[in-house]
Coordinates of C-alpha atoms in Angstrom, one line a residue:
M72 CA 75.4 134.8 59.6
A73 CA 76.0 131.7 57.5
K74 CA 79.0 129.5 58.6
T75 CA 81.8 128.8 56.1
K76 CA 82.7 125.3 54.9
A77 CA 85.9 125.4 57.1
Q78 CA 83.9 126.3 60.2
R79 CA 81.4 123.4 59.5
R80 CA 84.3 121.0 59.0
T81 CA 85.9 122.1 62.3
K82 CA 82.6 121.7 64.2
K83 CA 82.1 118.2 62.7
R84 CA 85.7 117.2 63.7
T85 CA 85.2 118.6 67.2
A86 CA 81.9 116.8 67.6
Q87 CA 83.3 113.5 66.5
K88 CA 86.4 113.7 68.7
P89 CA 86.0 111.2 71.5
T90 CA 86.5 112.1 75.1
R91 CA 89.8 110.7 76.2
R92 CA 89.4 108.1 78.9
P93 CA 91.9 108.4 81.8
K94 CA 94.3 105.5 81.9
L95 CA 93.8 103.8 85.2
V96 CA 95.6 100.5 84.6
Y97 CA 99.2 99.9 83.3
F98 CA 100.3 96.5 82.1
F99 CA 103.8 95.0 82.3
G100 CA 105.3 91.7 81.3
G101 CA 106.5 89.7 78.3
G102 CA 109.6 91.9 77.9
K103 CA 107.7 95.2 77.7
A104 CA 105.6 97.6 79.8
E105 CA 103.3 100.6 79.5
G106 CA 105.0 102.4 82.3
R107 CA 108.6 103.3 83.3
A108 CA 110.7 104.2 86.3
E109 CA 110.0 108.0 86.1
M110 CA 106.3 107.4 86.7
K111 CA 106.5 106.7 90.4
N112 CA 103.9 109.4 91.2
L113 CA 101.3 107.6 89.2
L114 CA 102.4 103.9 89.5
G115 CA 104.0 104.0 92.9
G116 CA 107.6 102.9 93.4
K117 CA 106.9 99.1 93.0
G118 CA 104.8 99.5 89.9
A119 CA 107.2 101.9 88.2
N120 CA 110.2 99.6 89.0
L121 CA 108.3 96.5 87.8
A122 CA 107.6 98.3 84.5
E123 CA 111.3 99.4 84.2
M124 CA 112.6 95.9 84.9
A125 CA 110.3 94.5 82.3
N126 CA 111.5 97.0 79.8
I127 CA 115.2 96.2 80.3
G128 CA 114.7 92.4 80.0
V129 CA 114.6 91.4 83.7
P130 CA 112.4 88.2 84.2
V131 CA 109.4 89.8 85.9
P132 CA 106.1 87.8 86.3
P133 CA 103.5 89.7 84.2
G134 CA 100.9 91.8 85.9
F135 CA 99.3 95.3 86.0
T136 CA 99.3 98.4 88.2
I137 CA 96.2 100.3 89.3
T138 CA 97.3 103.9 89.6
T139 CA 97.5 106.1 92.7
E140 CA 94.8 108.3 91.0
V141 CA 92.3 105.5 91.6
C142 CA 93.3 105.5 95.3
R143 CA 92.5 109.3 95.4
V144 CA 89.1 108.6 93.8
F145 CA 88.5 105.7 96.2
Y146 CA 88.8 107.9 99.2
E147 CA 86.9 110.9 97.7
Q148 CA 84.0 108.7 96.8
N149 CA 83.8 106.6 100.0
G150 CA 85.2 103.4 98.7
K151 CA 83.8 103.6 95.1
Y152 CA 86.0 103.0 92.0
P153 CA 85.9 104.9 88.7
P154 CA 83.3 103.4 86.5
T155 CA 85.7 102.1 83.8
L156 CA 88.1 100.4 86.3
K157 CA 86.4 97.0 86.2
E158 CA 86.7 96.8 82.4
D159 CA 90.3 97.9 82.4
V160 CA 91.3 95.4 85.1
E161 CA 89.6 92.6 83.1
K162 CA 91.5 93.5 79.9
A163 CA 94.8 93.6 81.7
L164 CA 94.1 90.3 83.4
A165 CA 93.4 88.8 80.0
K166 CA 96.9 89.9 78.9
V167 CA 98.5 88.2 81.9
E168 CA 96.5 85.0 81.2
K169 CA 97.8 85.0 77.6
I170 CA 101.4 85.3 78.6
M171 CA 101.2 82.7 81.4
G172 CA 99.0 80.3 79.3
M173 CA 96.6 80.1 82.2
K174 CA 93.2 81.5 83.1
F175 CA 92.1 83.1 86.3
G176 CA 89.4 81.0 88.0
D177 CA 89.7 78.1 85.4
P178 CA 89.1 74.7 87.1
E179 CA 91.6 72.9 84.8
N180 CA 94.5 75.4 84.4
P181 CA 94.0 78.2 87.0
L182 CA 96.1 81.4 87.2
L183 CA 96.8 82.7 90.7
V184 CA 97.8 86.3 91.4
S185 CA 99.2 88.4 94.2
V186 CA 97.8 91.8 95.2
R187 CA 100.4 94.2 96.7
S188 CA 100.6 97.9 97.6
G189 CA 103.1 100.4 96.2
A190 CA 103.4 104.0 97.3
R191 CA 105.7 106.4 95.4
Q192 CA 108.1 106.4 98.4
S193 CA 109.0 103.0 100.0
M194 CA 107.0 102.2 103.1
P195 CA 108.2 98.7 103.8
G196 CA 105.8 96.6 105.9
M197 CA 103.4 99.4 106.5
M198 CA 100.7 98.3 104.0
E199 CA 99.1 95.0 103.1
T200 CA 99.7 92.1 100.7
V201 CA 97.6 89.1 99.7
L202 CA 99.1 86.1 98.0
N203 CA 97.6 83.1 96.1
V204 CA 94.4 84.9 95.2
G205 CA 92.3 82.7 93.0
L206 CA 92.5 79.4 94.9
T207 CA 89.0 78.1 95.5
T208 CA 87.3 74.7 96.0
K209 CA 86.9 74.6 92.1
T210 CA 90.5 75.5 91.2
I211 CA 92.3 73.5 93.9
P212 CA 91.8 70.1 92.1
G213 CA 93.0 71.6 88.8
M214 CA 96.1 73.0 90.5
I215 CA 96.9 69.6 92.1
K216 CA 96.5 67.8 88.8
K217 CA 98.6 70.5 87.0
T218 CA 101.5 70.5 89.5
N219 CA 101.3 66.9 90.6
N220 CA 102.1 68.4 94.1
E221 CA 99.1 68.1 96.4
R222 CA 101.1 69.4 99.4
F223 CA 102.1 72.6 97.7
V224 CA 98.5 73.4 96.7
W225 CA 97.1 72.9 100.2
D226 CA 100.0 74.9 101.7
S227 CA 99.3 77.8 99.3
Y228 CA 95.6 77.6 100.2
R229 CA 96.5 77.7 104.0
R230 CA 98.5 80.9 103.3
L231 CA 95.7 82.5 101.4
L232 CA 93.2 81.7 104.2
T233 CA 95.5 83.3 106.7
M234 CA 96.4 86.5 104.8
Y235 CA 92.9 87.1 103.3
S236 CA 91.0 86.7 106.5
D237 CA 93.5 89.0 108.3
V238 CA 93.9 91.7 105.7
V239 CA 90.6 91.8 103.9
M240 CA 88.0 90.2 106.3
E241 CA 89.3 91.7 109.5
K242 CA 91.4 94.8 109.0
A243 CA 89.8 96.2 105.9
S244 CA 86.4 95.6 107.5
G245 CA 87.3 97.8 110.4
I246 CA 87.3 95.0 113.0
E247 CA 89.6 95.7 115.9
P248 CA 89.8 92.6 118.1
E249 CA 91.1 92.4 121.6
E250 CA 94.8 91.7 122.2
G251 CA 95.5 88.1 121.3
K252 CA 92.1 87.6 119.7
G253 CA 92.8 88.6 116.1
I254 CA 92.1 86.1 113.4
R255 CA 95.7 85.6 112.4
V256 CA 96.7 84.8 116.0
Q257 CA 93.9 82.2 116.2
L258 CA 94.9 80.6 112.9
E259 CA 98.6 80.4 113.9
K260 CA 97.6 79.0 117.2
A261 CA 95.7 76.2 115.4
L262 CA 98.8 75.6 113.3
D263 CA 101.1 75.4 116.3
E264 CA 98.8 73.0 118.1
L265 CA 98.7 70.7 115.0
K266 CA 102.5 70.7 114.8
K267 CA 102.8 70.0 118.5
S268 CA 100.4 67.1 118.4
K269 CA 102.3 65.6 115.4
G270 CA 105.7 66.3 116.9
Y271 CA 106.7 68.5 114.0
Q272 CA 109.3 71.3 114.3
F273 CA 108.7 73.2 111.0
D274 CA 105.7 74.1 108.8
T275 CA 107.4 72.2 106.0
D276 CA 107.0 69.0 108.1
L277 CA 103.2 69.1 107.6
T278 CA 101.9 66.6 105.0
A279 CA 99.3 67.2 102.4
D280 CA 96.6 65.5 104.5
D281 CA 97.7 67.6 107.5
L282 CA 97.3 70.8 105.5
K283 CA 94.0 69.8 104.0
A284 CA 92.5 69.1 107.5
L285 CA 94.1 72.4 108.7
C286 CA 92.5 74.4 105.9
E287 CA 89.0 73.1 106.9
E288 CA 89.7 74.0 110.5
Y289 CA 90.9 77.5 109.4
K290 CA 87.6 78.0 107.5
S291 CA 85.6 77.0 110.5
I292 CA 87.6 79.4 112.8
I293 CA 87.1 82.2 110.2
K294 CA 83.4 81.8 110.1
K295 CA 83.1 81.6 113.9
T296 CA 85.4 84.6 114.5
L297 CA 84.4 86.9 111.7
G298 CA 80.8 85.9 111.2
R299 CA 81.0 85.1 107.5
E300 CA 82.3 82.4 105.1
F301 CA 85.6 82.7 103.4
P302 CA 84.9 83.8 99.8
D303 CA 85.0 80.9 97.3
D304 CA 84.8 83.1 94.2
P305 CA 88.1 84.2 92.4
M306 CA 86.8 87.6 91.4
E307 CA 85.4 88.3 94.8
Q308 CA 88.8 87.5 96.3
L309 CA 90.6 89.7 93.7
W310 CA 88.4 92.8 94.3
G311 CA 88.5 92.2 98.1
G312 CA 92.3 92.2 97.9
I313 CA 92.4 95.4 95.8
G314 CA 90.1 97.2 98.2
A315 CA 92.0 96.1 101.2
V316 CA 95.3 97.4 99.8
F317 CA 93.8 100.8 99.1
Q318 CA 92.3 100.9 102.6
S319 CA 95.7 100.0 104.2
W320 CA 96.9 103.4 103.0
Q321 CA 94.9 104.8 106.0
G322 CA 95.9 102.0 108.3
K323 CA 97.4 103.0 111.7
R324 CA 100.9 101.8 110.8
A325 CA 100.9 103.5 107.5
V326 CA 99.6 106.8 108.8
A327 CA 102.2 106.9 111.7
Y328 CA 105.0 106.1 109.3
R329 CA 104.0 108.9 107.0
R330 CA 103.9 111.4 109.8
I331 CA 107.6 110.6 110.7
E332 CA 108.8 110.4 107.1
G333 CA 106.9 113.5 106.0
I334 CA 104.9 111.6 103.3
P335 CA 101.7 113.5 102.3
D336 CA 98.4 111.7 102.8
S337 CA 97.4 112.9 99.3
W338 CA 99.9 110.7 97.5
G339 CA 97.9 107.5 97.9
T340 CA 99.1 104.0 97.0
A341 CA 99.0 102.1 93.8
V342 CA 97.9 98.4 93.7
N343 CA 100.0 95.8 91.8
V344 CA 98.3 92.6 90.7
Q345 CA 100.9 90.1 89.5
A346 CA 100.9 86.5 88.3
M347 CA 102.0 84.2 91.2
V348 CA 105.2 82.3 90.9
F349 CA 105.9 79.8 93.7
G350 CA 109.0 79.2 95.8
N351 CA 107.2 76.4 97.8
M352 CA 106.9 73.8 95.0
G353 CA 109.7 71.6 96.4
E354 CA 113.4 71.6 97.0
N355 CA 114.2 73.0 93.6
S356 CA 112.1 76.1 94.4
A357 CA 113.0 78.9 96.8
T358 CA 112.4 82.6 97.7
G359 CA 114.7 85.3 99.0
V360 CA 115.6 88.9 99.5
G361 CA 118.9 90.5 98.4
F362 CA 120.7 93.8 98.6
T363 CA 123.1 94.9 96.0
R364 CA 125.4 96.1 98.8
D365 CA 125.5 95.3 102.5
P366 CA 122.9 97.7 104.0
A367 CA 124.5 97.6 107.5
T368 CA 128.1 98.4 106.5
G369 CA 127.9 99.7 102.9
E370 CA 130.4 97.1 101.8
N371 CA 130.3 96.3 98.1
I372 CA 129.2 92.7 98.3
F373 CA 125.9 91.2 97.2
Y374 CA 124.2 90.5 100.5
G375 CA 121.0 88.5 101.1
E376 CA 119.0 85.6 102.5
W377 CA 117.0 82.8 100.9
L378 CA 114.9 79.7 101.9
P379 CA 114.2 76.6 99.8
N380 CA 110.6 75.4 99.5
A381 CA 109.2 78.7 100.9
Q382 CA 107.2 81.8 100.1
G383 CA 108.4 85.3 100.6
E384 CA 106.7 85.8 104.0
D385 CA 108.8 82.9 105.5
V386 CA 112.0 84.9 105.0
V387 CA 110.9 88.0 106.7
A388 CA 108.7 86.5 109.4
G389 CA 111.5 84.8 111.3
I390 CA 109.6 81.4 111.3
R391 CA 112.6 79.6 109.8
T392 CA 116.3 80.7 109.9
P393 CA 117.1 82.0 106.4
Y394 CA 120.2 80.8 104.6
P395 CA 122.9 83.2 103.3
V396 CA 122.6 84.0 99.5
N397 CA 126.3 83.5 98.9
E398 CA 129.5 82.4 100.6
A399 CA 130.6 86.0 101.2
G400 CA 127.6 86.6 103.4
K401 CA 128.3 83.8 105.9
G402 CA 129.1 84.5 109.5
E403 CA 129.4 82.5 112.7
H404 CA 125.6 82.2 113.1
N405 CA 125.0 80.8 109.6
K406 CA 128.3 79.3 108.4
H407 CA 126.8 75.8 108.6
L408 CA 123.8 76.6 106.3
P409 CA 123.9 76.2 102.5
S410 CA 124.2 79.2 100.4
L411 CA 122.3 79.7 97.1
E412 CA 125.7 80.0 95.5
T413 CA 126.5 76.4 96.3
A414 CA 123.0 74.9 96.3
M415 CA 121.9 76.3 92.9
P416 CA 125.0 77.7 91.2
E417 CA 123.4 78.4 87.8
V418 CA 120.5 80.3 89.4
Y419 CA 122.8 82.2 91.6
K420 CA 125.0 83.2 88.7
E421 CA 121.9 84.6 86.9
L422 CA 120.7 86.4 90.1
N423 CA 124.2 87.9 90.6
R424 CA 124.2 89.2 87.0
I425 CA 120.8 90.7 87.4
Q426 CA 121.5 92.4 90.7
R427 CA 124.6 94.1 89.2
L428 CA 122.6 95.1 86.0
L429 CA 119.9 96.7 88.2
E430 CA 122.4 98.6 90.4
V431 CA 124.2 100.0 87.4
H432 CA 120.9 100.9 85.7
Y433 CA 119.5 102.7 88.8
R434 CA 122.9 104.0 90.0
D435 CA 122.0 103.1 93.6
M436 CA 121.9 100.3 96.1
L437 CA 118.8 98.2 95.6
D438 CA 116.6 95.8 97.7
I439 CA 115.5 92.9 95.4
E440 CA 112.9 90.2 96.1
F441 CA 113.2 87.0 94.1
T442 CA 111.5 83.6 93.7
I443 CA 112.8 80.4 92.1
Q444 CA 110.1 78.2 90.8
E445 CA 111.3 74.7 89.9
G446 CA 114.8 76.1 88.9
R447 CA 113.6 79.2 87.1
L448 CA 114.4 82.6 88.5
W449 CA 111.9 85.4 88.7
I450 CA 112.5 89.0 90.1
L451 CA 109.4 90.1 92.0
Q452 CA 110.4 93.7 92.8
C453 CA 113.3 96.1 93.3
R454 CA 113.5 99.4 95.1
V455 CA 116.1 101.7 96.5
G456 CA 117.3 99.9 99.6
K457 CA 117.1 101.2 103.2
R458 CA 120.5 101.7 104.8
N459 CA 121.9 103.3 107.9
G460 CA 123.9 106.5 107.7
V461 CA 127.3 104.9 108.0
A462 CA 126.5 102.6 105.1
A463 CA 125.0 105.5 103.1
V464 CA 128.2 107.5 103.3
R465 CA 130.4 104.6 102.3
M466 CA 128.1 103.7 99.3
A467 CA 128.0 107.3 98.1
V468 CA 131.8 107.5 98.1
E469 CA 132.4 104.1 96.5
M470 CA 129.7 104.7 93.8
H471 CA 131.7 107.8 92.9
K472 CA 134.7 105.6 92.2
D473 CA 132.6 102.8 90.5
K474 CA 133.5 103.1 86.8
K475 CA 130.0 102.0 85.7
I476 CA 128.1 104.2 88.1
R477 CA 130.3 107.3 88.5
L478 CA 128.2 109.4 90.9
T479 CA 129.4 113.0 90.8
P480 CA 130.3 114.6 94.2
E481 CA 127.1 116.7 94.0
E482 CA 125.0 113.5 93.4
A483 CA 126.8 111.7 96.2
V484 CA 126.2 114.5 98.7
M485 CA 122.5 114.7 97.8
R486 CA 122.2 110.9 98.1
V487 CA 122.7 111.1 101.9
P488 CA 120.0 112.8 103.9
A489 CA 121.3 115.2 106.6
E490 CA 119.7 113.2 109.4
D491 CA 121.6 110.1 108.2
L492 CA 124.9 111.8 109.0
V493 CA 123.8 111.8 112.7
H494 CA 124.0 108.0 112.5
C495 CA 127.8 108.3 111.9
L496 CA 128.1 110.1 115.3
L497 CA 126.0 107.8 117.5
P498 CA 127.2 104.7 119.4
M499 CA 126.1 101.6 117.3
L500 CA 126.1 97.9 117.5
D501 CA 129.4 96.4 116.3
P502 CA 128.5 95.6 112.7
K503 CA 130.5 92.4 112.5
R504 CA 129.0 91.0 115.7
E505 CA 125.5 92.2 114.7
K506 CA 125.7 90.3 111.4
E507 CA 126.3 87.1 113.4
A508 CA 123.5 87.5 115.9
P509 CA 120.0 86.0 115.3
V510 CA 117.4 88.6 114.4
L511 CA 114.3 87.9 116.6
A512 CA 111.9 90.5 115.3
K513 CA 111.6 93.8 113.5
G514 CA 109.7 97.0 114.3
L515 CA 109.6 100.7 113.6
P516 CA 112.9 102.5 114.1
A517 CA 111.8 105.2 116.5
G518 CA 115.2 106.1 118.1
P519 CA 118.5 105.6 116.2
G520 CA 121.8 104.1 117.4
G521 CA 122.4 100.9 119.2
A522 CA 121.9 99.6 122.7
F523 CA 122.0 96.3 124.8
G524 CA 120.6 95.4 128.1
K525 CA 118.8 92.8 130.2
I526 CA 115.1 92.4 129.6
V527 CA 112.9 94.2 132.1
L528 CA 109.1 94.2 131.8
T529 CA 108.0 97.1 134.2
A530 CA 109.2 100.6 134.6
D531 CA 109.4 100.2 138.4
D532 CA 111.7 97.2 138.0
A533 CA 113.9 99.0 135.4
E534 CA 114.4 102.0 137.7
E535 CA 115.1 99.8 140.8
I536 CA 117.6 97.5 139.0
V537 CA 119.5 100.4 137.6
K538 CA 119.5 102.3 140.8
E539 CA 120.7 99.3 142.9
N540 CA 123.5 98.3 140.5
I541 CA 124.8 101.9 140.2
R542 CA 124.8 102.0 144.0
K543 CA 126.9 98.8 144.1
A544 CA 129.2 100.1 141.4
K545 CA 129.9 103.3 143.3
E546 CA 130.6 101.3 146.5
A547 CA 133.0 99.1 144.6
E548 CA 134.8 102.1 143.1
A549 CA 135.1 103.6 146.6
R550 CA 136.9 100.3 147.7
G551 CA 139.1 100.6 144.6
D552 CA 137.6 97.4 143.1
K553 CA 137.5 98.5 139.4
E554 CA 136.6 95.0 138.1
K555 CA 133.5 94.7 140.4
A556 CA 132.5 98.3 139.6
A557 CA 132.6 97.5 135.8
Y558 CA 130.5 94.4 136.4
Y559 CA 127.8 96.3 138.3
R560 CA 127.7 99.0 135.7
E561 CA 127.1 96.4 133.0
E562 CA 124.4 94.8 135.1
A563 CA 122.7 98.3 135.3
K564 CA 122.0 98.2 131.6
V565 CA 118.4 97.2 130.9
V566 CA 116.0 97.2 128.0
L567 CA 112.4 98.1 129.0
V568 CA 110.1 95.8 127.0
R569 CA 106.4 96.8 127.1
E570 CA 103.3 96.4 125.0
E571 CA 103.2 100.2 125.0
T572 CA 104.3 102.9 127.4
S573 CA 102.4 105.7 129.2
P574 CA 103.5 108.8 131.1
E575 CA 103.5 106.6 134.3
D576 CA 106.5 104.7 132.8
I577 CA 108.7 107.7 132.4
H578 CA 111.0 106.9 135.3
G579 CA 111.7 103.4 133.9
M580 CA 112.1 104.7 130.4
H581 CA 114.7 107.2 131.5
A582 CA 116.7 104.5 133.4
A583 CA 116.7 102.0 130.6
Q584 CA 119.3 101.9 127.8
A585 CA 116.6 101.3 125.3
I586 CA 112.8 100.9 124.9
L587 CA 111.0 98.2 122.9
T588 CA 107.2 98.0 122.5
S589 CA 105.0 95.5 120.7
K590 CA 102.3 98.1 119.9
G591 CA 102.3 101.7 118.9
G592 CA 103.6 103.7 116.0
M593 CA 106.2 106.3 115.2
T594 CA 104.2 108.9 117.0
S595 CA 103.5 106.8 120.1
H596 CA 104.4 107.9 123.6
A597 CA 107.5 105.7 123.6
A598 CA 108.7 107.0 120.3
L599 CA 108.2 110.7 121.1
V600 CA 109.9 110.5 124.5
A601 CA 112.8 108.3 123.2
R602 CA 113.5 110.7 120.3
G603 CA 113.5 113.7 122.6
W604 CA 116.1 112.0 124.8
G605 CA 118.2 110.6 121.9
K606 CA 117.5 107.1 123.3
C607 CA 117.5 103.9 121.2
C608 CA 113.9 102.8 120.7
I609 CA 111.9 100.3 118.6
V610 CA 108.1 100.5 118.6
G611 CA 105.2 98.5 116.9
C612 CA 107.3 95.3 117.0
S613 CA 104.4 92.9 116.5
G614 CA 106.8 90.0 116.3
I615 CA 107.2 89.9 120.1
E616 CA 104.6 88.6 122.6
I617 CA 104.9 89.6 126.3
D618 CA 103.5 87.2 128.9
M619 CA 103.4 89.0 132.3
D620 CA 102.2 85.8 134.1
T621 CA 105.4 83.9 133.2
R622 CA 107.5 87.1 132.9
T623 CA 108.7 86.0 129.5
V624 CA 109.0 87.4 125.9
R625 CA 108.4 85.2 122.9
A626 CA 110.1 86.3 119.7
G627 CA 111.5 84.6 116.6
G628 CA 110.3 81.2 117.8
K629 CA 112.2 81.6 121.1
V630 CA 111.1 82.3 124.7
L631 CA 113.3 84.8 126.6
K632 CA 113.1 85.3 130.3
E633 CA 113.3 88.6 132.2
G634 CA 117.0 89.1 132.8
D635 CA 118.1 87.7 129.4
W636 CA 120.3 89.9 127.2
L637 CA 118.8 91.7 124.3
S638 CA 120.3 94.1 121.7
L639 CA 118.5 96.7 119.7
N640 CA 119.5 98.4 116.4
G641 CA 117.3 101.4 116.7
T642 CA 118.4 102.7 113.3
A643 CA 117.2 99.6 111.4
G644 CA 114.4 98.6 113.8
K645 CA 116.0 95.2 114.5
V646 CA 115.7 93.2 117.8
L647 CA 118.6 90.8 118.2
E648 CA 119.4 88.0 120.7
G649 CA 122.2 88.4 123.2
K650 CA 124.6 91.1 124.1
I651 CA 126.2 92.8 121.2
P652 CA 128.9 95.3 122.2
L653 CA 128.7 99.0 121.1
V654 CA 131.3 100.8 119.1
D655 CA 131.9 104.5 119.0
P656 CA 132.0 106.1 115.6
D657 CA 135.6 106.9 114.7
V658 CA 134.9 109.7 112.3
E659 CA 138.5 111.0 112.4
H660 CA 139.7 107.7 110.9
N661 CA 136.7 107.0 108.8
K662 CA 138.0 107.6 105.2
Y663 CA 134.5 107.5 103.7
Y664 CA 133.2 110.1 106.1
K665 CA 136.3 112.3 105.6
T666 CA 136.0 112.1 101.8
F667 CA 132.3 112.8 102.0
M668 CA 132.6 115.8 104.3
G669 CA 135.4 117.1 102.0
W670 CA 132.9 117.3 99.2
V671 CA 130.4 118.9 101.5
K672 CA 133.0 121.6 102.4
K673 CA 133.7 122.4 98.7
L674 CA 130.0 122.5 97.7
K675 CA 128.5 124.3 100.7
K676 CA 127.1 127.8 100.4
I677 CA 126.9 128.7 104.1
G678 CA 129.2 128.5 107.1
V679 CA 128.4 126.5 110.2
R680 CA 129.0 127.7 113.8
T681 CA 128.4 125.8 116.9
N682 CA 126.8 126.1 120.4
A683 CA 129.5 125.5 123.0
D684 CA 129.2 125.6 126.8
T685 CA 132.5 124.0 127.6
P686 CA 136.1 123.8 126.2
Q687 CA 135.3 120.1 125.3
D688 CA 132.2 121.2 123.3
A689 CA 134.4 123.6 121.4
L690 CA 137.0 121.0 120.6
N691 CA 134.4 118.5 119.4
A692 CA 132.9 121.2 117.2
L693 CA 136.3 121.9 115.6
R694 CA 136.8 118.2 115.0
F695 CA 133.5 118.2 113.0
G696 CA 134.4 121.2 110.9
A697 CA 132.6 124.1 112.7
E698 CA 134.0 127.5 111.6
G699 CA 133.4 129.3 114.9
I700 CA 131.2 129.6 118.0
G701 CA 127.8 131.1 117.4
L702 CA 126.4 130.8 121.0
F703 CA 127.9 130.1 124.4
R704 CA 126.5 130.5 128.0

């Protein structure tokens, strides 16, 4: 049967219609972006927020996001990328070059980039980052000439050598070194030895010549340890970083964290490639992290830390004591340090304006990373900030009252996860005293609440110390000596510090107030046991080093002896120096908790009864709003 003219035209149009290429790369920068905040499933939280900030005029360094869909393909095809990805990345990189007026790999005017992860749900510290990508023997002279700052360039190269060899050449290559033999440990040891030989206290004391010689030593250590040369080609570095970030989605830390948080493996991570801006170009440059409200208390003050002449890792690594971002954030431990508010008042004023703009825009408390390069402020990322349950309840209530945010009671109730309310009922470190104590290290928050105790390094010693001091306390009580009894009960408080625990440690774990391990994830033995007991516990705390020969623990640049006091915030995963007293939650006088639970009572669809074995159980249940007893024995 002959076809009509209309049918022939339709066939022709259909034949000419090109197959739509999937969009794998989304650009942002220069005041506009191809993505937006609602695209977290595709762009990850970091990528979506970078796009959103660019769209609302926040100063964001330009860059591009490789989607989570590419991560899915990467794992389905055993590490291979979609065929069009290389071309898409090169086009997006050209846009970044145009905005920055620099060229990636150019010997005269080189652009450097960072390569970062970004899942749709925040997984802080669980995946990998590589900074200063693009520094090579050909681009280093151009950077020195352009910046007229030789020390800055060699310091940036040192950081690239450290991160890239660790993240890309060791971890992403599947190399699992023995304890203390990893490439990062070896490079940091070389750095420490150089500082010691020169009599330096800080990394910033190193001269340009020191750093140049150190970089050569680093490259020699890398070749000897990992069996291959550090890559000297910018594109090889870039694709190595991209692949390593995708691979870190299946890293041990990331997998363990997802198990606890209930994050599906199928989500994958996006990769964000962004133009580098530098906080280590001198005293008029800086880096920092801020929270739009205090994440420990929920108080409505801009809270954060910064460091001059530094890159972001310096703030979180505990190498140098960070400064308070403003005068309101000062406490006893940092009152002598300069705030950004006084050191760079104009920059602080702009930062303060942006943090409020972002909080109102997102209608939530945000965690913000920023860099100041030679007096110019850049916002590197924002995300919904982690907070404990006490702070979450206060924020929800106060954001209901905030005239520019105006959360509804329904939104406020849904803002606080049910498990966070448990934090309101657990003993916790005194928030005021905690703010003043030095943070020695951070790990995975395996068991909530707070605890303090003396450092003990074996389970047998933990059990023996507790048993002996409790015996002495009981004898003192029998004599009527309450003061001595209280002293011995305090001495019975210990924190068991181990590389990792095993079933053989169970007696010491039970005796201890808290458990701290340098290895292991959220599903490790220590984490599982501690959660079952409701015991404060932090695991995977790589910032601590245990030396059983000297019976010491190194953390945050300090050496602590067995018997020194340590405090743990198991809700936030923080390890703090000294003995920080605990406070019981006073829910009856907590106006935020009462307001919040008042909303819950009005909005609830079901009644709640309690299990009660004693009259005290029944009274406690009544205090917390139970409507009756459902089970008693």
